[in-house]
CSV table of C-alpha atoms in Angstrom, one decimal:
chain,number,residue,atom,x,y,z
A,1,MET,CA,18.8,17.1,131.6
A,2,ALA,CA,20.7,13.8,131.5
A,3,LYS,CA,22.2,14.8,134.9
A,4,SER,CA,18.8,14.7,136.6
A,5,ILE,CA,18.4,11.0,135.9
A,6,ILE,CA,19.0,7.7,138.0
A,7,TYR,CA,20.5,5.2,135.7
A,8,THR,CA,20.3,1.4,136.5
A,9,ILE,CA,22.5,-0.8,134.3
A,10,GLY,CA,22.1,-4.5,133.9
A,11,ARG,CA,24.8,-6.3,131.8
A,12,GLU,CA,26.1,-9.5,130.3
A,13,PHE,CA,29.4,-10.5,131.8
A,14,GLY,CA,32.3,-9.2,129.8
A,15,SER,CA,30.1,-6.6,127.9
A,16,GLY,CA,31.8,-3.7,129.7
A,17,GLY,CA,28.5,-2.6,131.3
A,18,ARG,CA,30.2,-1.7,134.6
A,19,LYS,CA,32.8,0.2,132.8
A,20,VAL,CA,30.1,2.0,130.8
A,21,GLY,CA,28.4,2.9,134.1
A,22,SER,CA,31.5,4.3,135.6
A,23,MET,CA,32.4,6.3,132.6
A,24,LEU,CA,28.8,7.6,132.5
A,25,ALA,CA,28.9,8.6,136.1
A,26,GLU,CA,32.2,10.5,135.6
A,27,LYS,CA,31.0,12.2,132.6
A,28,LEU,CA,27.8,13.4,134.3
A,29,GLY,CA,29.4,14.1,137.6
A,30,ILE,CA,27.1,11.8,139.6
A,31,PRO,CA,27.8,8.9,142.0
A,32,PHE,CA,28.5,5.4,140.9
A,33,TYR,CA,27.5,2.3,142.8
A,34,ASP,CA,28.6,-1.4,142.0
A,35,LYS,CA,30.2,-3.4,144.8
A,36,GLU,CA,29.9,-0.2,146.9
A,37,LEU,CA,26.3,-1.1,147.3
A,38,LEU,CA,27.2,-4.2,149.4
A,39,GLU,CA,29.4,-2.2,151.8
A,40,LEU,CA,26.6,0.4,152.3
A,41,ALA,CA,23.9,-2.3,152.8
A,42,ALA,CA,26.2,-4.0,155.4
A,43,LYS,CA,26.8,-0.7,157.2
A,44,GLU,CA,23.1,0.1,157.2
A,45,SER,CA,21.9,-3.2,158.4
A,46,GLY,CA,24.7,-4.2,160.8
A,47,PHE,CA,25.0,-7.5,158.8
A,48,ASN,CA,28.6,-8.6,157.8
A,49,GLU,CA,29.6,-7.4,154.4
A,50,GLU,CA,30.9,-10.9,153.5
A,51,LEU,CA,27.3,-12.2,153.7
A,52,PHE,CA,26.2,-9.7,151.0
A,53,LYS,CA,29.3,-10.6,148.8
A,54,LYS,CA,28.4,-14.3,149.0
A,55,ALA,CA,24.8,-13.7,148.0
A,56,ASP,CA,25.7,-11.1,145.4
A,57,GLU,CA,23.7,-11.7,142.2
A,58,LYS,CA,23.5,-15.5,142.8
A,59,PRO,CA,20.4,-17.5,142.3
A,60,ASN,CA,17.8,-17.9,145.0
A,61,LYS,CA,15.3,-20.6,144.3
A,62,PHE,CA,13.0,-20.5,147.2
A,63,PHE,CA,11.3,-17.2,146.9
A,64,PHE,CA,9.6,-14.7,144.8
A,65,TYR,CA,10.2,-11.1,145.7
A,66,SER,CA,6.8,-9.6,144.8
A,67,SER,CA,4.9,-12.3,146.7
A,68,VAL,CA,6.9,-11.5,149.8
A,69,MET,CA,6.3,-7.9,149.4
A,70,ALA,CA,2.6,-8.7,149.3
A,71,ASN,CA,2.7,-11.0,152.3
A,72,TYR,CA,5.1,-8.9,154.3
A,73,PRO,CA,4.4,-5.2,153.5
A,74,VAL,CA,6.1,-4.4,156.6
A,75,ALA,CA,9.4,-5.7,155.3
A,76,ASN,CA,9.4,-2.7,153.0
A,77,THR,CA,10.2,-0.6,156.1
A,78,MET,CA,13.0,-2.9,157.2
A,79,LEU,CA,11.0,-4.5,159.9
A,80,GLY,CA,9.8,-8.0,160.2
A,81,TYR,CA,12.7,-9.6,158.3
A,82,ASN,CA,13.1,-12.4,160.7
A,83,GLU,CA,10.6,-14.7,159.2
A,84,LEU,CA,12.4,-14.7,155.9
A,85,SER,CA,15.5,-16.6,154.7
A,86,LEU,CA,18.9,-15.0,155.0
A,87,ASN,CA,19.1,-14.5,151.3
A,88,ASP,CA,15.7,-12.8,151.2
A,89,GLN,CA,16.7,-10.6,154.1
A,90,LEU,CA,19.9,-9.5,152.3
A,91,PHE,CA,18.0,-8.8,149.2
A,92,LEU,CA,15.4,-6.6,150.9
A,93,ILE,CA,18.1,-4.7,152.9
A,94,GLN,CA,20.0,-4.2,149.7
A,95,SER,CA,16.8,-3.0,148.0
A,96,GLN,CA,16.3,-0.4,150.8
A,97,THR,CA,19.8,0.8,150.4
A,98,ILE,CA,19.1,1.3,146.7
A,99,ARG,CA,15.9,3.2,147.5
A,100,ASN,CA,17.9,5.4,149.9
A,101,LEU,CA,20.5,6.2,147.3
A,102,ALA,CA,17.9,7.0,144.8
A,103,GLU,CA,16.4,9.5,147.2
A,104,LYS,CA,19.6,11.3,147.5
A,105,GLY,CA,19.5,12.2,143.8
A,106,PRO,CA,20.9,11.1,140.3
A,107,CYS,CA,23.4,8.3,140.2
A,108,VAL,CA,24.4,5.2,138.3
A,109,ILE,CA,23.7,1.8,139.9
A,110,ILE,CA,25.0,-1.5,138.5
A,111,GLY,CA,22.9,-4.7,138.6
A,112,ARG,CA,21.3,-5.9,141.8
A,113,CYS,CA,17.8,-5.6,140.3
A,114,ALA,CA,18.0,-1.9,140.8
A,115,ASP,CA,15.9,-1.4,137.8
A,116,TYR,CA,13.0,-3.4,139.4
A,117,VAL,CA,13.5,-1.9,142.9
A,118,LEU,CA,13.2,1.6,141.4
A,119,ARG,CA,10.5,0.8,138.8
A,120,ASP,CA,8.0,3.3,140.1
A,121,ARG,CA,10.3,6.2,140.0
A,122,ASP,CA,9.8,8.4,136.9
A,123,ASP,CA,13.4,9.7,137.1
A,124,ALA,CA,15.0,6.2,136.8
A,125,ILE,CA,16.0,4.8,133.4
A,126,SER,CA,16.7,1.1,133.0
A,127,ILE,CA,19.5,0.1,130.7
A,128,PHE,CA,20.9,-3.3,129.7
A,129,ILE,CA,24.3,-3.8,127.9
A,130,THR,CA,24.8,-6.9,125.8
A,131,ALA,CA,27.5,-8.1,123.4
A,132,ASP,CA,28.1,-11.4,121.5
A,133,LEU,CA,29.8,-14.1,123.5
A,134,GLU,CA,33.0,-14.0,121.3
A,135,SER,CA,33.4,-10.2,122.0
A,136,ARG,CA,32.8,-10.7,125.7
A,137,THR,CA,35.2,-13.6,125.9
A,138,GLU,CA,37.9,-11.6,124.3
A,139,ARG,CA,37.3,-8.7,126.6
A,140,ALA,CA,37.2,-11.0,129.7
A,141,ILE,CA,40.5,-12.4,128.7
A,142,LYS,CA,42.2,-9.0,128.7
A,143,VAL,CA,40.4,-7.5,131.7
A,144,TYR,CA,40.5,-10.5,134.0
A,145,GLU,CA,43.7,-12.1,132.7
A,146,VAL,CA,42.3,-15.6,132.3
A,147,ASP,CA,42.7,-18.1,129.4
A,148,GLU,CA,40.0,-18.3,126.7
A,149,LYS,CA,38.2,-21.4,128.2
A,150,LYS,CA,38.0,-19.9,131.6
A,151,ALA,CA,36.9,-16.5,130.2
A,152,ARG,CA,34.2,-18.1,128.2
A,153,ASP,CA,32.9,-20.3,131.1
A,154,VAL,CA,32.9,-17.3,133.4
A,155,CYS,CA,30.7,-15.4,130.9
A,156,ILE,CA,28.2,-18.1,130.5
A,157,LYS,CA,28.1,-19.1,134.3
A,158,SER,CA,27.9,-15.5,135.6
A,159,ASP,CA,25.1,-14.6,133.2
A,160,LYS,CA,23.2,-17.8,134.3
A,161,ASN,CA,23.6,-16.7,137.9
A,162,ARG,CA,22.5,-13.1,137.1
A,163,ALA,CA,19.5,-14.1,135.1
A,164,SER,CA,18.5,-16.6,137.8
A,165,TYR,CA,19.0,-14.1,140.6
A,166,TYR,CA,17.0,-11.4,138.7
A,167,ASN,CA,14.2,-13.7,137.7
A,168,SER,CA,13.7,-15.1,141.2
A,169,PHE,CA,13.6,-11.7,143.0
A,170,THR,CA,11.5,-9.8,140.4
A,171,ASP,CA,8.6,-10.5,138.1
A,172,GLY,CA,10.7,-9.3,135.2
A,173,LYS,CA,12.8,-11.1,132.7
A,174,TRP,CA,16.6,-10.5,132.7
A,175,GLY,CA,17.9,-9.7,129.2
A,176,PHE,CA,14.6,-9.3,127.5
A,177,ALA,CA,14.2,-6.0,125.5
A,178,SER,CA,10.7,-5.5,127.0
A,179,ASN,CA,12.3,-5.3,130.5
A,180,TYR,CA,14.4,-2.2,129.8
A,181,ASP,CA,14.0,1.4,128.6
A,182,LEU,CA,17.2,1.0,126.4
A,183,THR,CA,19.5,-1.9,125.5
A,184,LEU,CA,22.8,-1.5,123.7
A,185,ASP,CA,25.2,-3.9,122.1
A,186,SER,CA,28.6,-2.7,123.2
A,187,ALA,CA,30.5,-4.6,120.5
A,188,SER,CA,28.6,-2.6,117.9
A,189,ILE,CA,29.5,0.9,119.2
A,190,GLY,CA,32.1,0.4,121.9
A,191,LEU,CA,32.1,1.6,125.5
A,192,LYS,CA,32.4,5.4,124.7
A,193,GLY,CA,29.6,5.0,122.1
A,194,CYS,CA,27.4,3.4,124.7
A,195,VAL,CA,28.0,6.3,127.1
A,196,LYS,CA,27.2,8.9,124.3
A,197,GLN,CA,24.0,7.0,123.5
A,198,ILE,CA,22.9,6.7,127.2
A,199,ILE,CA,23.4,10.4,127.7
A,200,SER,CA,21.4,11.2,124.5
A,201,PHE,CA,18.7,8.8,125.8
A,202,GLY,CA,18.7,10.6,129.1
A,203,ASP,CA,18.2,14.0,127.5
A,204,ILE,CA,15.4,12.7,125.3
A,205,TYR,CA,13.8,11.0,128.3
A,206,ALA,CA,13.9,13.9,130.6
A,207,GLU,CA,12.4,16.1,127.8
A,208,TYR,CA,9.6,13.5,127.1
A,209,LEU,CA,8.8,13.3,130.8
A,210,LYS,CA,7.3,16.8,130.6
A,211,GLU,CA,5.0,15.8,127.8
A,212,GLU,CA,2.0,13.6,127.9
A,213,LYS,CA,3.2,10.1,128.6
A,214,SER,CA,1.8,7.9,125.7
A,215,ILE,CA,3.2,6.4,122.5
A,216,HIS,CA,2.9,9.3,120.1
B,1,MET,CA,26.8,9.0,108.6
B,2,ALA,CA,23.5,7.7,109.8
B,3,LYS,CA,22.4,8.0,106.2
B,4,SER,CA,24.9,5.3,105.1
B,5,ILE,CA,23.1,2.6,107.2
B,6,ILE,CA,20.5,-0.2,106.6
B,7,TYR,CA,18.1,-0.2,109.5
B,8,THR,CA,16.1,-3.4,110.3
B,9,ILE,CA,13.4,-2.8,112.8
B,10,GLY,CA,11.6,-5.6,114.8
B,11,ARG,CA,8.8,-4.4,117.0
B,12,GLU,CA,6.0,-5.4,119.4
B,13,PHE,CA,2.6,-4.9,118.1
B,14,GLY,CA,1.2,-1.5,119.0
B,15,SER,CA,4.8,-0.1,120.0
B,16,GLY,CA,4.7,2.2,117.0
B,17,GLY,CA,7.9,0.5,115.6
B,18,ARG,CA,6.6,0.8,112.0
B,19,LYS,CA,5.8,4.4,112.5
B,20,VAL,CA,9.2,4.9,113.9
B,21,GLY,CA,10.7,3.3,110.8
B,22,SER,CA,8.7,5.4,108.3
B,23,MET,CA,9.6,8.7,110.2
B,24,LEU,CA,13.2,7.6,110.3
B,25,ALA,CA,13.3,6.9,106.6
B,26,GLU,CA,11.6,10.2,105.8
B,27,LYS,CA,14.1,12.1,108.1
B,28,LEU,CA,17.1,10.4,106.5
B,29,GLY,CA,15.6,10.5,102.9
B,30,ILE,CA,16.1,6.8,102.4
B,31,PRO,CA,13.6,4.1,101.2
B,32,PHE,CA,11.1,2.5,103.6
B,33,TYR,CA,9.9,-1.2,103.3
B,34,ASP,CA,7.1,-2.8,105.3
B,35,LYS,CA,4.3,-4.5,103.3
B,36,GLU,CA,6.0,-3.2,100.2
B,37,LEU,CA,8.4,-6.1,100.6
B,38,LEU,CA,5.6,-8.6,100.0
B,39,GLU,CA,4.6,-7.0,96.7
B,40,LEU,CA,8.3,-6.8,95.6
B,41,ALA,CA,8.8,-10.5,96.5
B,42,ALA,CA,5.7,-11.4,94.5
B,43,LYS,CA,6.9,-9.5,91.5
B,44,GLU,CA,10.5,-10.9,91.6
B,45,SER,CA,9.2,-14.5,92.0
B,46,GLY,CA,6.1,-14.6,89.9
B,47,PHE,CA,4.2,-16.0,93.0
B,48,ASN,CA,0.8,-14.4,93.8
B,49,GLU,CA,1.1,-11.5,96.3
B,50,GLU,CA,-1.8,-13.0,98.3
B,51,LEU,CA,0.4,-16.0,99.2
B,52,PHE,CA,3.0,-13.7,100.8
B,53,LYS,CA,0.3,-11.8,102.7
B,54,LYS,CA,-1.1,-15.0,104.1
B,55,ALA,CA,2.2,-16.2,105.3
B,56,ASP,CA,3.4,-12.8,106.5
B,57,GLU,CA,5.2,-13.2,109.9
B,58,LYS,CA,3.0,-16.2,110.8
B,59,PRO,CA,4.5,-19.2,112.5
B,60,ASN,CA,6.0,-22.1,110.6
B,61,LYS,CA,6.5,-25.1,112.8
B,62,PHE,CA,8.1,-27.5,110.3
B,63,PHE,CA,11.3,-26.0,109.5
B,64,PHE,CA,14.6,-24.4,110.6
B,65,TYR,CA,16.0,-21.7,108.3
B,66,SER,CA,19.7,-22.3,108.8
B,67,SER,CA,19.4,-26.1,108.5
B,68,VAL,CA,17.8,-25.6,105.1
B,69,MET,CA,20.5,-23.1,104.1
B,70,ALA,CA,23.0,-25.9,105.0
B,71,ASN,CA,21.2,-28.7,103.2
B,72,TYR,CA,20.0,-26.6,100.2
B,73,PRO,CA,22.9,-24.1,99.5
B,74,VAL,CA,21.6,-23.7,96.1
B,75,ALA,CA,18.4,-22.3,97.5
B,76,ASN,CA,20.3,-19.1,98.4
B,77,THR,CA,20.5,-18.3,94.7
B,78,MET,CA,16.8,-18.7,94.2
B,79,LEU,CA,17.0,-22.2,92.6
B,80,GLY,CA,16.1,-25.6,93.8
B,81,TYR,CA,13.1,-24.3,95.9
B,82,ASN,CA,10.8,-27.1,94.7
B,83,GLU,CA,11.8,-29.5,97.4
B,84,LEU,CA,10.7,-27.1,100.2
B,85,SER,CA,7.3,-26.4,101.6
B,86,LEU,CA,5.5,-23.4,100.2
B,87,ASN,CA,6.0,-21.3,103.5
B,88,ASP,CA,9.7,-22.0,103.3
B,89,GLN,CA,9.9,-21.1,99.6
B,90,LEU,CA,8.1,-17.8,100.4
B,91,PHE,CA,10.5,-17.1,103.2
B,92,LEU,CA,13.5,-17.7,101.0
B,93,ILE,CA,12.2,-15.6,98.2
B,94,GLN,CA,11.4,-12.8,100.6
B,95,SER,CA,15.0,-13.0,102.1
B,96,GLN,CA,16.4,-12.7,98.5
B,97,THR,CA,14.3,-9.6,98.0
B,98,ILE,CA,15.7,-8.2,101.3
B,99,ARG,CA,19.2,-8.9,100.2
B,100,ASN,CA,18.5,-7.3,96.8
B,101,LEU,CA,17.2,-4.2,98.5
B,102,ALA,CA,20.1,-4.0,100.9
B,103,GLU,CA,22.5,-4.2,97.8
B,104,LYS,CA,20.9,-1.0,96.5
B,105,GLY,CA,21.9,1.0,99.5
B,106,PRO,CA,20.7,2.5,102.8
B,107,CYS,CA,17.0,1.9,103.7
B,108,VAL,CA,14.6,1.0,106.6
B,109,ILE,CA,13.0,-2.5,106.6
B,110,ILE,CA,10.4,-3.6,109.1
B,111,GLY,CA,10.2,-7.1,110.5
B,112,ARG,CA,10.4,-10.2,108.2
B,113,CYS,CA,13.7,-11.4,109.9
B,114,ALA,CA,15.6,-8.8,107.9
B,115,ASP,CA,18.1,-8.4,110.8
B,116,TYR,CA,18.9,-12.1,110.5
B,117,VAL,CA,18.9,-12.2,106.7
B,118,LEU,CA,21.4,-9.2,106.7
B,119,ARG,CA,23.4,-10.2,109.8
B,120,ASP,CA,26.6,-10.5,107.9
B,121,ARG,CA,26.5,-6.9,106.5
B,122,ASP,CA,28.5,-4.4,108.5
B,123,ASP,CA,26.4,-1.6,107.2
B,124,ALA,CA,23.2,-3.0,108.7
B,125,ILE,CA,21.9,-2.2,112.3
B,126,SER,CA,19.3,-4.2,114.0
B,127,ILE,CA,16.8,-2.4,116.1
B,128,PHE,CA,13.8,-3.6,118.2
B,129,ILE,CA,11.0,-1.4,119.6
B,130,THR,CA,9.2,-2.5,122.7
B,131,ALA,CA,6.6,-0.8,125.1
B,132,ASP,CA,4.5,-2.0,128.0
B,133,LEU,CA,1.3,-3.9,127.1
B,134,GLU,CA,-0.9,-1.1,128.6
B,135,SER,CA,0.6,1.6,126.3
B,136,ARG,CA,0.5,-0.6,123.3
B,137,THR,CA,-3.1,-1.5,123.9
B,138,GLU,CA,-3.9,2.2,124.3
B,139,ARG,CA,-2.1,2.9,121.0
B,140,ALA,CA,-3.8,0.1,119.2
B,141,ILE,CA,-7.3,1.3,120.3
B,142,LYS,CA,-6.6,4.8,118.7
B,143,VAL,CA,-4.7,3.6,115.5
B,144,TYR,CA,-6.8,0.6,114.6
B,145,GLU,CA,-10.1,1.9,116.0
B,146,VAL,CA,-11.0,-1.3,118.0
B,147,ASP,CA,-12.1,-1.8,121.5
B,148,GLU,CA,-9.8,-2.5,124.6
B,149,LYS,CA,-10.2,-6.2,124.6
B,150,LYS,CA,-9.7,-6.6,120.9
B,151,ALA,CA,-6.7,-4.2,121.0
B,152,ARG,CA,-5.1,-6.2,123.9
B,153,ASP,CA,-5.7,-9.6,122.2
B,154,VAL,CA,-4.3,-8.4,118.9
B,155,CYS,CA,-1.2,-7.2,120.7
B,156,ILE,CA,-0.7,-10.4,122.4
B,157,LYS,CA,-1.5,-12.7,119.5
B,158,SER,CA,0.5,-10.8,116.9
B,159,ASP,CA,3.6,-10.8,119.2
B,160,LYS,CA,3.3,-14.6,119.6
B,161,ASN,CA,3.0,-15.0,115.9
B,162,ARG,CA,6.0,-12.8,115.2
B,163,ALA,CA,8.1,-14.5,117.8
B,164,SER,CA,7.2,-17.9,116.5
B,165,TYR,CA,7.9,-16.9,112.9
B,166,TYR,CA,11.2,-15.3,113.8
B,167,ASN,CA,12.4,-18.2,116.1
B,168,SER,CA,11.4,-20.8,113.5
B,169,PHE,CA,13.3,-19.2,110.6
B,170,THR,CA,16.4,-18.0,112.5
B,171,ASP,CA,18.6,-19.2,115.1
B,172,GLY,CA,18.1,-15.9,117.1
B,173,LYS,CA,15.6,-15.1,119.8
B,174,TRP,CA,12.9,-12.6,119.0
B,175,GLY,CA,12.7,-9.8,121.6
B,176,PHE,CA,15.9,-10.7,123.5
B,177,ALA,CA,18.3,-7.7,124.0
B,178,SER,CA,21.3,-9.9,122.9
B,179,ASN,CA,19.6,-10.3,119.5
B,180,TYR,CA,19.8,-6.6,118.6
B,181,ASP,CA,22.3,-3.7,118.4
B,182,LEU,CA,19.8,-1.4,120.0
B,183,THR,CA,16.4,-1.8,121.6
B,184,LEU,CA,14.1,1.0,122.8
B,185,ASP,CA,11.0,1.4,124.9
B,186,SER,CA,8.7,3.8,122.9
B,187,ALA,CA,6.5,4.5,125.9
B,188,SER,CA,9.6,5.9,127.6
B,189,ILE,CA,10.7,8.5,124.9
B,190,GLY,CA,7.9,8.6,122.3
B,191,LEU,CA,8.1,7.8,118.7
B,192,LYS,CA,10.1,11.0,117.8
B,193,GLY,CA,12.4,10.2,120.7
B,194,CYS,CA,13.1,6.8,119.1
B,195,VAL,CA,13.9,8.3,115.8
B,196,LYS,CA,16.4,10.7,117.4
B,197,GLN,CA,17.9,7.8,119.3
B,198,ILE,CA,18.2,5.6,116.3
B,199,ILE,CA,19.9,8.5,114.2
B,200,SER,CA,22.3,9.1,117.1
B,201,PHE,CA,23.0,5.3,117.2
B,202,GLY,CA,23.6,5.3,113.5
B,203,ASP,CA,26.1,8.1,113.7
B,204,ILE,CA,28.0,6.5,116.5
B,205,TYR,CA,28.0,3.1,114.7
B,206,ALA,CA,29.2,4.5,111.5
B,207,GLU,CA,32.1,6.2,113.3
B,208,TYR,CA,32.9,3.1,115.4
B,209,LEU,CA,33.0,0.9,112.2
B,210,LYS,CA,36.2,2.7,111.2
B,211,GLU,CA,37.9,1.9,114.4
B,212,GLU,CA,39.2,-1.6,115.6
B,213,LYS,CA,36.0,-3.8,116.3
B,214,SER,CA,36.3,-4.9,119.9
B,215,ILE,CA,34.7,-3.8,123.1
B,216,HIS,CA,37.0,-1.0,124.3
């Protein structure tokens, strides 16, 4: 049941969302994609991987994804990119990579607006992992081996970038409950707790999919 | 385990959050408080219940809860209210009622900033129930027997009021994932699914409380 699902995981920096995703993928025996996405997108497009890394989840102020999709429907088929800015092209290529991966079957995808890209798929669940800034700073100090000030600054700046990236390329709102199927505070139940809760959600979701879809 | 917890549930109008709460309370055999809170607050304070109903989860633009709590610490003990506006007095009385209920043991409390009022209690979990506007409108038509336009308008207006009320009386942000331990989309898993998820979360939370509290 939970094994039949595609999980997209957005996360605040330092919340352990990436780790939750990799533990989840391992537990369910399905593929896990984080930075791997950039490599795949580079391979598929012929663009240099460094370009994808530079643009990765950073803000793009000039452009609104859905308006482009309306004006350039052909972009969806990976043609006609030339009229777009480089950042926009990278985003659209990466989105196509995400759709290709989803076509292959259940997996876990971290960030990169994957929830938005796959929003029309019934077999995709969108998750967001949050935690209070203090807990995230504490975790960032340990995991990234930096001092408290640096850790705190990185948490705040990264989230600002991620929100900005997400909000400029989608019509959703990063970090709002209404944007996701499930959000979890990792400081409240730990990373293993998050994995358990997501698997339980996946089971319930897969079951509910078979029923009439309304709030009842 | 899940039976040892106080559940506070915020909700978008039409999401079925209230119903989830009552089903949860029934399942766990613990008390449920929604409008009942207003009656209790009226009884405890001697104020007329109608006053509480009028002010219930409506915006209050003149005042910030935490600043009052700093300036009037004595208010916390239900003394010295006279210097505050009526709305502020009602909020503080209601908050005291919520604290009194929490002292008595596990229960489910709907809205009224209960998550914020009880934020320092380790045995309290904050939950938010969301759903897309279309599903909520559809549910509101059925439950409240109104036409589509009315249902949609009530969903939007009520949420605006609830957000405004919450944001003016707390330093949190209504509807943001970071504000809650758990948020769920009831259109994705149904009301019964939400109850199952919350009980699972309660079990994991109670277990995690015993361990060292950090993200690991």
